[in-house]
CSV table of C-alpha atoms and ligand atoms in Angstrom, one decimal:
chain,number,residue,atom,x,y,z
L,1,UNK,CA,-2.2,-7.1,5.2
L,2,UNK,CA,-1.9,-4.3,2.3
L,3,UNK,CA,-1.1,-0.7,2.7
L,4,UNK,CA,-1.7,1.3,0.3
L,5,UNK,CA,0.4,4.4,-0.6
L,6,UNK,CA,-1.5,7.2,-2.0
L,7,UNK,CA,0.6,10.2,-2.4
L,8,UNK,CA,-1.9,13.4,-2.7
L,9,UNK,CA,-0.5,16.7,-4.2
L,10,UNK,CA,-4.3,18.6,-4.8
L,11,UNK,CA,-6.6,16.4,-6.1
L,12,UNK,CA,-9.8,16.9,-3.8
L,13,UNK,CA,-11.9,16.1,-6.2
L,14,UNK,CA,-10.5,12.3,-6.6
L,15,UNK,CA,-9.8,11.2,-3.1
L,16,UNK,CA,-13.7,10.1,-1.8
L,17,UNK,CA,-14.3,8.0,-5.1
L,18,UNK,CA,-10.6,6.3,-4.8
L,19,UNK,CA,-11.6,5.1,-1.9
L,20,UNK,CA,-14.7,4.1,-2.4
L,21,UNK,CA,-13.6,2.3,-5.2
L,22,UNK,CA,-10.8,0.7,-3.4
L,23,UNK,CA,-12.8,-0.6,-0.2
L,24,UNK,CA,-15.1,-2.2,-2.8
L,25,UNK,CA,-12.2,-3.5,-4.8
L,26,UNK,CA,-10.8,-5.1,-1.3
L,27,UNK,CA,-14.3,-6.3,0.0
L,28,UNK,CA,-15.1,-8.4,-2.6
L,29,UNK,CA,-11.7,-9.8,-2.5
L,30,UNK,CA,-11.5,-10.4,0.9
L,31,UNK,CA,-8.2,-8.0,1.3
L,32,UNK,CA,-7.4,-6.7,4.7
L,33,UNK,CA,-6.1,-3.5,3.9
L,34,UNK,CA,-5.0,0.3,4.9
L,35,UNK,CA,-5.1,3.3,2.8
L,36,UNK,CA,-2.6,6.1,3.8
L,37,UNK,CA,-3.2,9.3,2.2
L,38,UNK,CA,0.0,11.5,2.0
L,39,UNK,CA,-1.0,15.3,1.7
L,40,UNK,CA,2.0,16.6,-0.1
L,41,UNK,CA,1.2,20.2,0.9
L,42,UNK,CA,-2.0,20.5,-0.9
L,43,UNK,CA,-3.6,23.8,-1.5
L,44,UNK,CA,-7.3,23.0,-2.0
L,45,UNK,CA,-9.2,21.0,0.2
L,46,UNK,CA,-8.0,17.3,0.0
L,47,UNK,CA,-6.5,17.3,3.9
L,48,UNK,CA,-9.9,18.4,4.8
L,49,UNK,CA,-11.4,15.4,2.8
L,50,UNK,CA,-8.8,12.8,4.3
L,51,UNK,CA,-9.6,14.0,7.6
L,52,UNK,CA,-13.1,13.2,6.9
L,53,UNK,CA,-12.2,9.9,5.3
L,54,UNK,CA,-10.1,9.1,8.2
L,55,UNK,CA,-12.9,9.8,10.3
L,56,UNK,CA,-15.7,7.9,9.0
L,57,UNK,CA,-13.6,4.7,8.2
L,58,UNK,CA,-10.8,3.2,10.4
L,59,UNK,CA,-8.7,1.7,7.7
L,60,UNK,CA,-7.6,5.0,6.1
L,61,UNK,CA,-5.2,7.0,7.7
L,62,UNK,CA,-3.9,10.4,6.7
L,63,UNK,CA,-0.4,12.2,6.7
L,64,UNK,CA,0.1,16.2,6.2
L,65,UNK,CA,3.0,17.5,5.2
L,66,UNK,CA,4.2,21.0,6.1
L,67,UNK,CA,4.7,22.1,2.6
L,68,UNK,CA,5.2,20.2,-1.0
L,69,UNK,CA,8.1,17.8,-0.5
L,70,UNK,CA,7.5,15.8,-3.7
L,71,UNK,CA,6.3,12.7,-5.0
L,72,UNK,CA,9.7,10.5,-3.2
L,73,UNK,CA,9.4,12.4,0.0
L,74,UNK,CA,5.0,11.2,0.4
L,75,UNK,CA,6.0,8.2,-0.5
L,76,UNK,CA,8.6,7.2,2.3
L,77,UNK,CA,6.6,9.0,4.6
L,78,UNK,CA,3.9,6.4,3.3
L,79,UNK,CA,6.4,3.5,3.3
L,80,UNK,CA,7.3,4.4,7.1
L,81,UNK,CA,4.0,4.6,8.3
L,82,UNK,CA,3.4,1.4,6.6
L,83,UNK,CA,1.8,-1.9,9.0
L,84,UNK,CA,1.4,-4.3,5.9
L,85,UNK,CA,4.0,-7.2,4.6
L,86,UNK,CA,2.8,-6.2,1.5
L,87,UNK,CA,2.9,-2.5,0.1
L,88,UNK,CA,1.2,-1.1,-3.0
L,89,UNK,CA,2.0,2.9,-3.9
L,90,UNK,CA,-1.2,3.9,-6.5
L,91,UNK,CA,-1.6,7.2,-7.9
L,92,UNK,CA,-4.4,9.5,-6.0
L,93,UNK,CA,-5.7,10.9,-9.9
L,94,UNK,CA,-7.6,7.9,-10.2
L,95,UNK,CA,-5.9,7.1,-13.4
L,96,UNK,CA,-4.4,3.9,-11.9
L,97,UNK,CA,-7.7,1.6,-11.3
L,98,UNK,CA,-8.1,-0.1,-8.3
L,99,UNK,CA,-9.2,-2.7,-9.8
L,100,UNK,CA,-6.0,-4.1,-10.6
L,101,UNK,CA,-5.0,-5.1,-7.0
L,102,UNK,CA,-6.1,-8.6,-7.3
L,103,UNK,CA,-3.4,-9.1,-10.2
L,104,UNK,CA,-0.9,-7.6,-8.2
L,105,UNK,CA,-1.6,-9.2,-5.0
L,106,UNK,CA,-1.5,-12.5,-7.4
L,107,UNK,CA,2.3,-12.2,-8.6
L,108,UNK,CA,2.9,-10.9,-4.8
L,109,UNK,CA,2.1,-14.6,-4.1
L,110,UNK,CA,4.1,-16.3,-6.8
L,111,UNK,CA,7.3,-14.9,-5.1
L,112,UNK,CA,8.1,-11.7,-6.5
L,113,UNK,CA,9.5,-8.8,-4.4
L,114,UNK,CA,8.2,-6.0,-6.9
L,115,UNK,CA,5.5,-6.0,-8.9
L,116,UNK,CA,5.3,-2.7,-11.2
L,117,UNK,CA,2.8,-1.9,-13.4
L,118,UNK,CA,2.5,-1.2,-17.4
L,119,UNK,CA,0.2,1.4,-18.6
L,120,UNK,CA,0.2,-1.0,-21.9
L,121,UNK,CA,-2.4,1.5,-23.7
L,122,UNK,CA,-1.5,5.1,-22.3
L,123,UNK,CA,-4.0,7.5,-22.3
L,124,UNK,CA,-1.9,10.7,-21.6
L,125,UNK,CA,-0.6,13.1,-24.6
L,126,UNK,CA,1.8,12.4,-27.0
L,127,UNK,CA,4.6,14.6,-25.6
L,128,UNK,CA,4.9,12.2,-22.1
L,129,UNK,CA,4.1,9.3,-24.0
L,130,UNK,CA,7.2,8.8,-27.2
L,131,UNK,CA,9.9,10.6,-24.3
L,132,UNK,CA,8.9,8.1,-21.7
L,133,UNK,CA,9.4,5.5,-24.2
L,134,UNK,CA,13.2,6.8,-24.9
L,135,UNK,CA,13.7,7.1,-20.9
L,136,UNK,CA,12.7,3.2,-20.5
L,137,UNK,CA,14.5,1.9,-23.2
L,138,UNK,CA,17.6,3.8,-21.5
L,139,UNK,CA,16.9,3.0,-17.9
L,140,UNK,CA,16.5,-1.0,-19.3
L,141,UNK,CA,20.2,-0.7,-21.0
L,142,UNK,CA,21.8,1.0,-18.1
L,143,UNK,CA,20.3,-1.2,-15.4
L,144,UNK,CA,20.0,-4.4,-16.7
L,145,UNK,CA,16.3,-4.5,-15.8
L,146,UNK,CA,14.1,-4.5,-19.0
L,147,UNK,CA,10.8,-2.4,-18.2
L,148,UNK,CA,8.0,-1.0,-20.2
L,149,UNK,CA,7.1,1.6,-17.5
L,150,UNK,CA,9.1,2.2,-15.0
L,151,UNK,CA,7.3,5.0,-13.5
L,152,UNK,CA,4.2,3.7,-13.4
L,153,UNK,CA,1.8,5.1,-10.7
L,154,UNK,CA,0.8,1.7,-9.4
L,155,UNK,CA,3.2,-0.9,-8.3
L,156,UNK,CA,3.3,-3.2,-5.1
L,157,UNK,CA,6.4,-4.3,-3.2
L,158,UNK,CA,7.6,-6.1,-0.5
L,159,UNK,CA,7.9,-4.1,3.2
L,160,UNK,CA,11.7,-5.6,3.1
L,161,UNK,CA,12.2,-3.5,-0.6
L,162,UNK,CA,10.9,-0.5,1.3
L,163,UNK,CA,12.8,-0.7,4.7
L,164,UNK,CA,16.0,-1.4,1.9
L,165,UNK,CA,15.8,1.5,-0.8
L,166,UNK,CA,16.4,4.9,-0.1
L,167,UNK,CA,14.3,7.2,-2.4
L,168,UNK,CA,14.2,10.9,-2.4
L,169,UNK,CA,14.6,14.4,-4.4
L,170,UNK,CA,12.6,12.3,-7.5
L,171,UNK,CA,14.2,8.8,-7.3
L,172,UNK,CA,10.6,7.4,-7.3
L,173,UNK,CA,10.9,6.3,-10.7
L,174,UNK,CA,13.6,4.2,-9.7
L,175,UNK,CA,12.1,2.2,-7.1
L,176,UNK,CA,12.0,-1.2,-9.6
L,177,UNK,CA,15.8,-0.4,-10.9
L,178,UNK,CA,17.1,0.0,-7.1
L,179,UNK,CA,15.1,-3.0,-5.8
L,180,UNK,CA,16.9,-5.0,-8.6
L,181,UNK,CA,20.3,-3.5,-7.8
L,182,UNK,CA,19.7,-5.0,-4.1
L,183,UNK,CA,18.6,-8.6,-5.7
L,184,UNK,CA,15.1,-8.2,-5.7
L,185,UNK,CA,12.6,-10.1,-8.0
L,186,UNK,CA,10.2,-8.0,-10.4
L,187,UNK,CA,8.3,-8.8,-12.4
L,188,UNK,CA,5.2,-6.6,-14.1
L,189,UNK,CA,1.8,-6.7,-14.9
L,190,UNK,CA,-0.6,-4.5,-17.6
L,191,UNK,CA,-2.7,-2.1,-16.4
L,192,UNK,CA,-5.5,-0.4,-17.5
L,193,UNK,CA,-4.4,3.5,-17.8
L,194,UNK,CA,-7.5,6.4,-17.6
L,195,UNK,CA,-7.0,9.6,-18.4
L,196,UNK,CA,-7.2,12.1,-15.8
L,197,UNK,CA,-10.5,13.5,-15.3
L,198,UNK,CA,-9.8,16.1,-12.2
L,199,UNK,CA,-7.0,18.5,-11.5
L,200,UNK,CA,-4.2,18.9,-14.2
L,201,UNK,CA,-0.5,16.9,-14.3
L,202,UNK,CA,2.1,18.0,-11.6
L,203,UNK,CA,5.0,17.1,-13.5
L,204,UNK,CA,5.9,19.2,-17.2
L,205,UNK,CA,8.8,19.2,-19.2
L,206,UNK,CA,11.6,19.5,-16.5
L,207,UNK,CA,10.8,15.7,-15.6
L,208,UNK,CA,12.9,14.9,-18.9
L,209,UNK,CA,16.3,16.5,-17.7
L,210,UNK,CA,15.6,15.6,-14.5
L,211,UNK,CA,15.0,11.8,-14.9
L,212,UNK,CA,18.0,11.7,-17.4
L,213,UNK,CA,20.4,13.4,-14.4
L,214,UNK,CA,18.6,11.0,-12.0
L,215,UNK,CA,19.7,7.9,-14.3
L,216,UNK,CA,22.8,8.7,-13.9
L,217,UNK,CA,22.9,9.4,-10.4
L,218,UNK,CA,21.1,6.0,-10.0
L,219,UNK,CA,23.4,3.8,-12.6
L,220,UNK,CA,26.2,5.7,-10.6
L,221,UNK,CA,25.3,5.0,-7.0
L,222,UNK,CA,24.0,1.2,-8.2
L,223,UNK,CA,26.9,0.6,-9.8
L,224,UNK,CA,29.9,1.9,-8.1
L,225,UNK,CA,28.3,3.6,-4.9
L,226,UNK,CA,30.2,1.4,-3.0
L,227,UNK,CA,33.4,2.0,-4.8
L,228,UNK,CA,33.7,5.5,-6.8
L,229,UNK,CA,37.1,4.7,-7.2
L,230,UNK,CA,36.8,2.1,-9.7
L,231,UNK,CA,35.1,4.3,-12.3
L,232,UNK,CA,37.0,7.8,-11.0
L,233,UNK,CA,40.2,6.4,-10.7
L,234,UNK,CA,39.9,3.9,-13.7
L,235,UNK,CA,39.1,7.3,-16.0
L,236,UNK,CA,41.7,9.1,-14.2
L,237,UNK,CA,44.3,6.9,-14.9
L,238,UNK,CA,43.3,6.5,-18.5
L,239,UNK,CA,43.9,10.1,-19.1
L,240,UNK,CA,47.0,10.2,-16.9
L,241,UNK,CA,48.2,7.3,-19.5
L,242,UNK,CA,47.4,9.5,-22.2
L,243,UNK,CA,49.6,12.2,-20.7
L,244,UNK,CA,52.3,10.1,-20.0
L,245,UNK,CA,53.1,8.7,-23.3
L,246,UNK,CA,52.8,12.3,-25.0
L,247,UNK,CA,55.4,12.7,-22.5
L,248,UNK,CA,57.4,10.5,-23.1
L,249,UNK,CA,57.4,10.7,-26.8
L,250,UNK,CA,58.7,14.1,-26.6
L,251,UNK,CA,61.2,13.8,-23.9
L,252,UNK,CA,62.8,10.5,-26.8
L,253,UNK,CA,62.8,13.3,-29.5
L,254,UNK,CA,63.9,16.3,-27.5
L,255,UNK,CA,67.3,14.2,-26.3
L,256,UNK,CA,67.4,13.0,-30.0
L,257,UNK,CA,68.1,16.2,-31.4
L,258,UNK,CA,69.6,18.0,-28.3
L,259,UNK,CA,72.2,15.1,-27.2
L,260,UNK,CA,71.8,12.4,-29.6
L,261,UNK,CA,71.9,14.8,-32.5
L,262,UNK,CA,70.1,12.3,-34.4
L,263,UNK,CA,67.9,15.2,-36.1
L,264,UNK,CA,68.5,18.8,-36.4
L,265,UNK,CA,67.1,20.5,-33.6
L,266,UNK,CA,63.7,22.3,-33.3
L,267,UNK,CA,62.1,23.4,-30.3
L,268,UNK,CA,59.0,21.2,-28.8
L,269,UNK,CA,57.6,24.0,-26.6
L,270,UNK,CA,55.1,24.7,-29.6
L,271,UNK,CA,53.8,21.3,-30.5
L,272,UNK,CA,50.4,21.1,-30.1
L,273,UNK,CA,50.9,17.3,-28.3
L,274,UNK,CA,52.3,18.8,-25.4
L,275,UNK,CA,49.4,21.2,-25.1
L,276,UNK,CA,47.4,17.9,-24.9
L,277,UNK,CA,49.5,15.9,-23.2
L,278,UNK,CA,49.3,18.5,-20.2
L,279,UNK,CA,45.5,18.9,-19.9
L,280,UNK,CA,45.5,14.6,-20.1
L,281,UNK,CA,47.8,14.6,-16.9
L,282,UNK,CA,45.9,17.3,-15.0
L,283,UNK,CA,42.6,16.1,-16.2
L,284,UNK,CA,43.7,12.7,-14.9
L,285,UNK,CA,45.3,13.7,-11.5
L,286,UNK,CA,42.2,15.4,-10.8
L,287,UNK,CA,39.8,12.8,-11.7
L,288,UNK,CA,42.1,10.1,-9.4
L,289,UNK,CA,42.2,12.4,-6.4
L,290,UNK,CA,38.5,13.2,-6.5
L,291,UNK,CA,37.9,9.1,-6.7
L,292,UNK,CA,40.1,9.1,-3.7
L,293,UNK,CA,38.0,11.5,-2.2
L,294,UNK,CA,34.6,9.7,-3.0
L,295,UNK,CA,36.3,6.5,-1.6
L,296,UNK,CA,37.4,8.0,1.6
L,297,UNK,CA,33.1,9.4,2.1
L,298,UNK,CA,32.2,6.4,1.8
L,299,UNK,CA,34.8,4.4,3.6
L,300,UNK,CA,33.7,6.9,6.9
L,301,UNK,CA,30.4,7.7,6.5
L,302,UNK,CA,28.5,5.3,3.8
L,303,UNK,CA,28.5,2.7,5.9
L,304,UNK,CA,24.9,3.4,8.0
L,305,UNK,CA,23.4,0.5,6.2
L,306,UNK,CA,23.9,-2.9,5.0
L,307,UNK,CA,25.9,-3.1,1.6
L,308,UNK,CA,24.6,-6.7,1.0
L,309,UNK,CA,20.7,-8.0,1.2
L,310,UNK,CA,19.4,-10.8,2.7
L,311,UNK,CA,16.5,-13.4,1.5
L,312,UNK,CA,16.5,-15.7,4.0
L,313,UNK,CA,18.5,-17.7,6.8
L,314,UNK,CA,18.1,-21.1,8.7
L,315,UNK,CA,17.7,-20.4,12.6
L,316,UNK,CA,20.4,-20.7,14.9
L,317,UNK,CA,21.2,-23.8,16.5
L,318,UNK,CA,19.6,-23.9,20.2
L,319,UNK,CA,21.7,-21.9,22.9
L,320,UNK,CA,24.3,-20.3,20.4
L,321,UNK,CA,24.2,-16.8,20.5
L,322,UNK,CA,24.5,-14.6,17.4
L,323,UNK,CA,27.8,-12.9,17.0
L,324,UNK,CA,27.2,-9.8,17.8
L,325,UNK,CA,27.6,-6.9,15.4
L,326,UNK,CA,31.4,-5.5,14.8
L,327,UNK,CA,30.7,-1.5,15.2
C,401,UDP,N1,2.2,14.2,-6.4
C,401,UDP,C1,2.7,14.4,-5.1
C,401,UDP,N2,3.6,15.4,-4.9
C,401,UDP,C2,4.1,16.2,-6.0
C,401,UDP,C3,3.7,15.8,-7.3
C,401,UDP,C4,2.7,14.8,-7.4
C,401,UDP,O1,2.3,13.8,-4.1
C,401,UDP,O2,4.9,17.1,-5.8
C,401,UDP,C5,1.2,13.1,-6.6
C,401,UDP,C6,0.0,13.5,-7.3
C,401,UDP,O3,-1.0,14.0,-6.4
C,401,UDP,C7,-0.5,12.2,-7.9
C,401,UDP,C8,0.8,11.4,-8.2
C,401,UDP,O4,1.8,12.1,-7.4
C,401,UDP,O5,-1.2,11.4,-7.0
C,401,UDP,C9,1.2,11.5,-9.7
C,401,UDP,O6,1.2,12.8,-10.1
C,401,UDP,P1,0.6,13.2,-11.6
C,401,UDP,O7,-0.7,12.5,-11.8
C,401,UDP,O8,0.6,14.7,-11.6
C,401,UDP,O9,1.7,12.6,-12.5
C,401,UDP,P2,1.5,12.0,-14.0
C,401,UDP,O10,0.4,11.0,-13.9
C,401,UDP,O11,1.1,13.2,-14.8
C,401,UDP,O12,2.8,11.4,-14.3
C,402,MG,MG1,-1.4,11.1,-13.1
């Protein structure tokens, strides 16, 4: 079966024709499907239309939140409430078209865990467009994981990707990077992109600094979430280094000319190296001890889920019984 996700931050004027257009979408397929609206604190009327929706037909369900969580927040709540092996998230402006779930469904069915979508012609204005470009080139060179459009609308995933990735705040956009992390596959498909007809955007020019913090706090937490030490305490010692050999250098020429009497004396209180060589050593005791610190987080609390993934396993052989799980 397919769920589909559709997060809904006030777009009444969509929700009936997305619908519509994905039970027909589905029928002629023969896809058994669900449709879960997440109300992500709408003002206008779109929980009243879900209700309505919910009411007349039995595959769509609704959620309400309290007040607007975000785009992440609808979406787990979605992912949760999820009965399908297969998961699609679609965008509830109608500029994802639901006549792409076929495709996806498709490379579902060749194997692969993600399938993400490519608005290969984008109809949206030039200011998302050319900056979304930069953010996937630097996504694909920090991840390892070469997309054109990572946040895409539409994309379909595996229930396992979902009960396995953790996103919130506006780590939506990462869903594709942090199912590869795990050892996902992905692949992606093109899609055709509308423009929007109702409502207006919900994200403006804050999405920039906020997705380029979020890339780091993704390529972080991917890459050394499991050990913070190896990047904290790698800089820190680097910069202790640093300190040190400044140091050193001038503890050589300070005996040289005070005992050695190799050169006449002059004072190195005033040299600008150890200036430096003191904000290297603090710099890198600091950055050590706050790896330490990171390390010592995880070590006690980071361990509420499984560091590793798995594909598959053989069964047991008859009457052994599994060890059980070392708390
Ligand atoms: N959305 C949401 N909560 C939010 C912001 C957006 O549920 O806080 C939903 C919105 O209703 C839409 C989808 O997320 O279904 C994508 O939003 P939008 O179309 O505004 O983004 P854009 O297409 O401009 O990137
Ligand atoms: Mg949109």
């Amino acid at each position: 079966m397919l769920s589909i996700i559709v997060p809904v931050f006030d777009e009444q004027e969509s929700l009936a024709e997305l619908y519509r257009q994905v039970d027909a979408v589905c029928k002629e397929n023969s896809i058994d499907y669900e449709l879960i609206f997440i109300d992500d604190g709408s003002k206008d009327k779109s929980w009243e239309i879900i209700q309505q929706l919910s009411h007349e037909n039995q595959q769509v369900t609704g959620i309400r939140f309290r007040r607007n969580f975000g785009k992440a927040a609808a979406l787990t709540a979605g992912m949760k409430a999820a009965a399908g092996e297969c998961l699609m998230m679609m965008d509830a402006d109608l500029q994802d078209d639901p006549a792409e779930i076929p495709q996806f469904i498709e490379k579902f069915r060749e194997g692969f865990d993600v399938v993400n979508g490519w608005k290969e012609r984008r109809l949206d204005p030039w200011h998302k467009v050319y900056p979304s470009k930069v953010f996937n080139w630097m996504i694909g060179r920090l991840s390892g994981l070469k997309l054109h459009d990572h946040n895409c609308g539409i994309k379909l995933f595996h229930r396992d990707v979902a009960a396995e990735i953790r996103i919130y705040g506006e780590l939506h956009r990462f869903i594709a990077v942090l199912a590869y992390a795990r050892g996902f596959k992905i692949t992606e498909v093109p899609v055709h992109h509308r423009s929007r007809e109702f409502g207006h955007s919900k994200y403006g020019v804050k999405r920039f600094l906020r997705g380029f913090l979020d890339l780091l706090t993704v390529t972080f937490l991917t890459g050394y979430g499991q050990r913070p030490h190896h990047i904290l305490g790698g800089i820190g010692l680097f910069f202790f280094g640093l300190g040190a050999i400044g140091f050193t250098y001038l503890s050589i020429l300070w005996c040289s000319m005070n005992i050695l009497h190799l050169f006449p004396a002059s004072p190195i209180g005033s040299r600008p190296l150890l200036a430096y060589s003191t904000a290297a050593t603090i710099l890198g005791a600091q950055a050590m001890s706050i790896g330490l610190l990171a390390e010592m987080i995880v070590a006690y609390n980071g361990r509420d889920r499984d560091t590793y993934s798995v594909s598959e396993r053989t069964d047991l052989p008859t009457g052994s019984k599994p060890v059980s799980r070392i708390e």
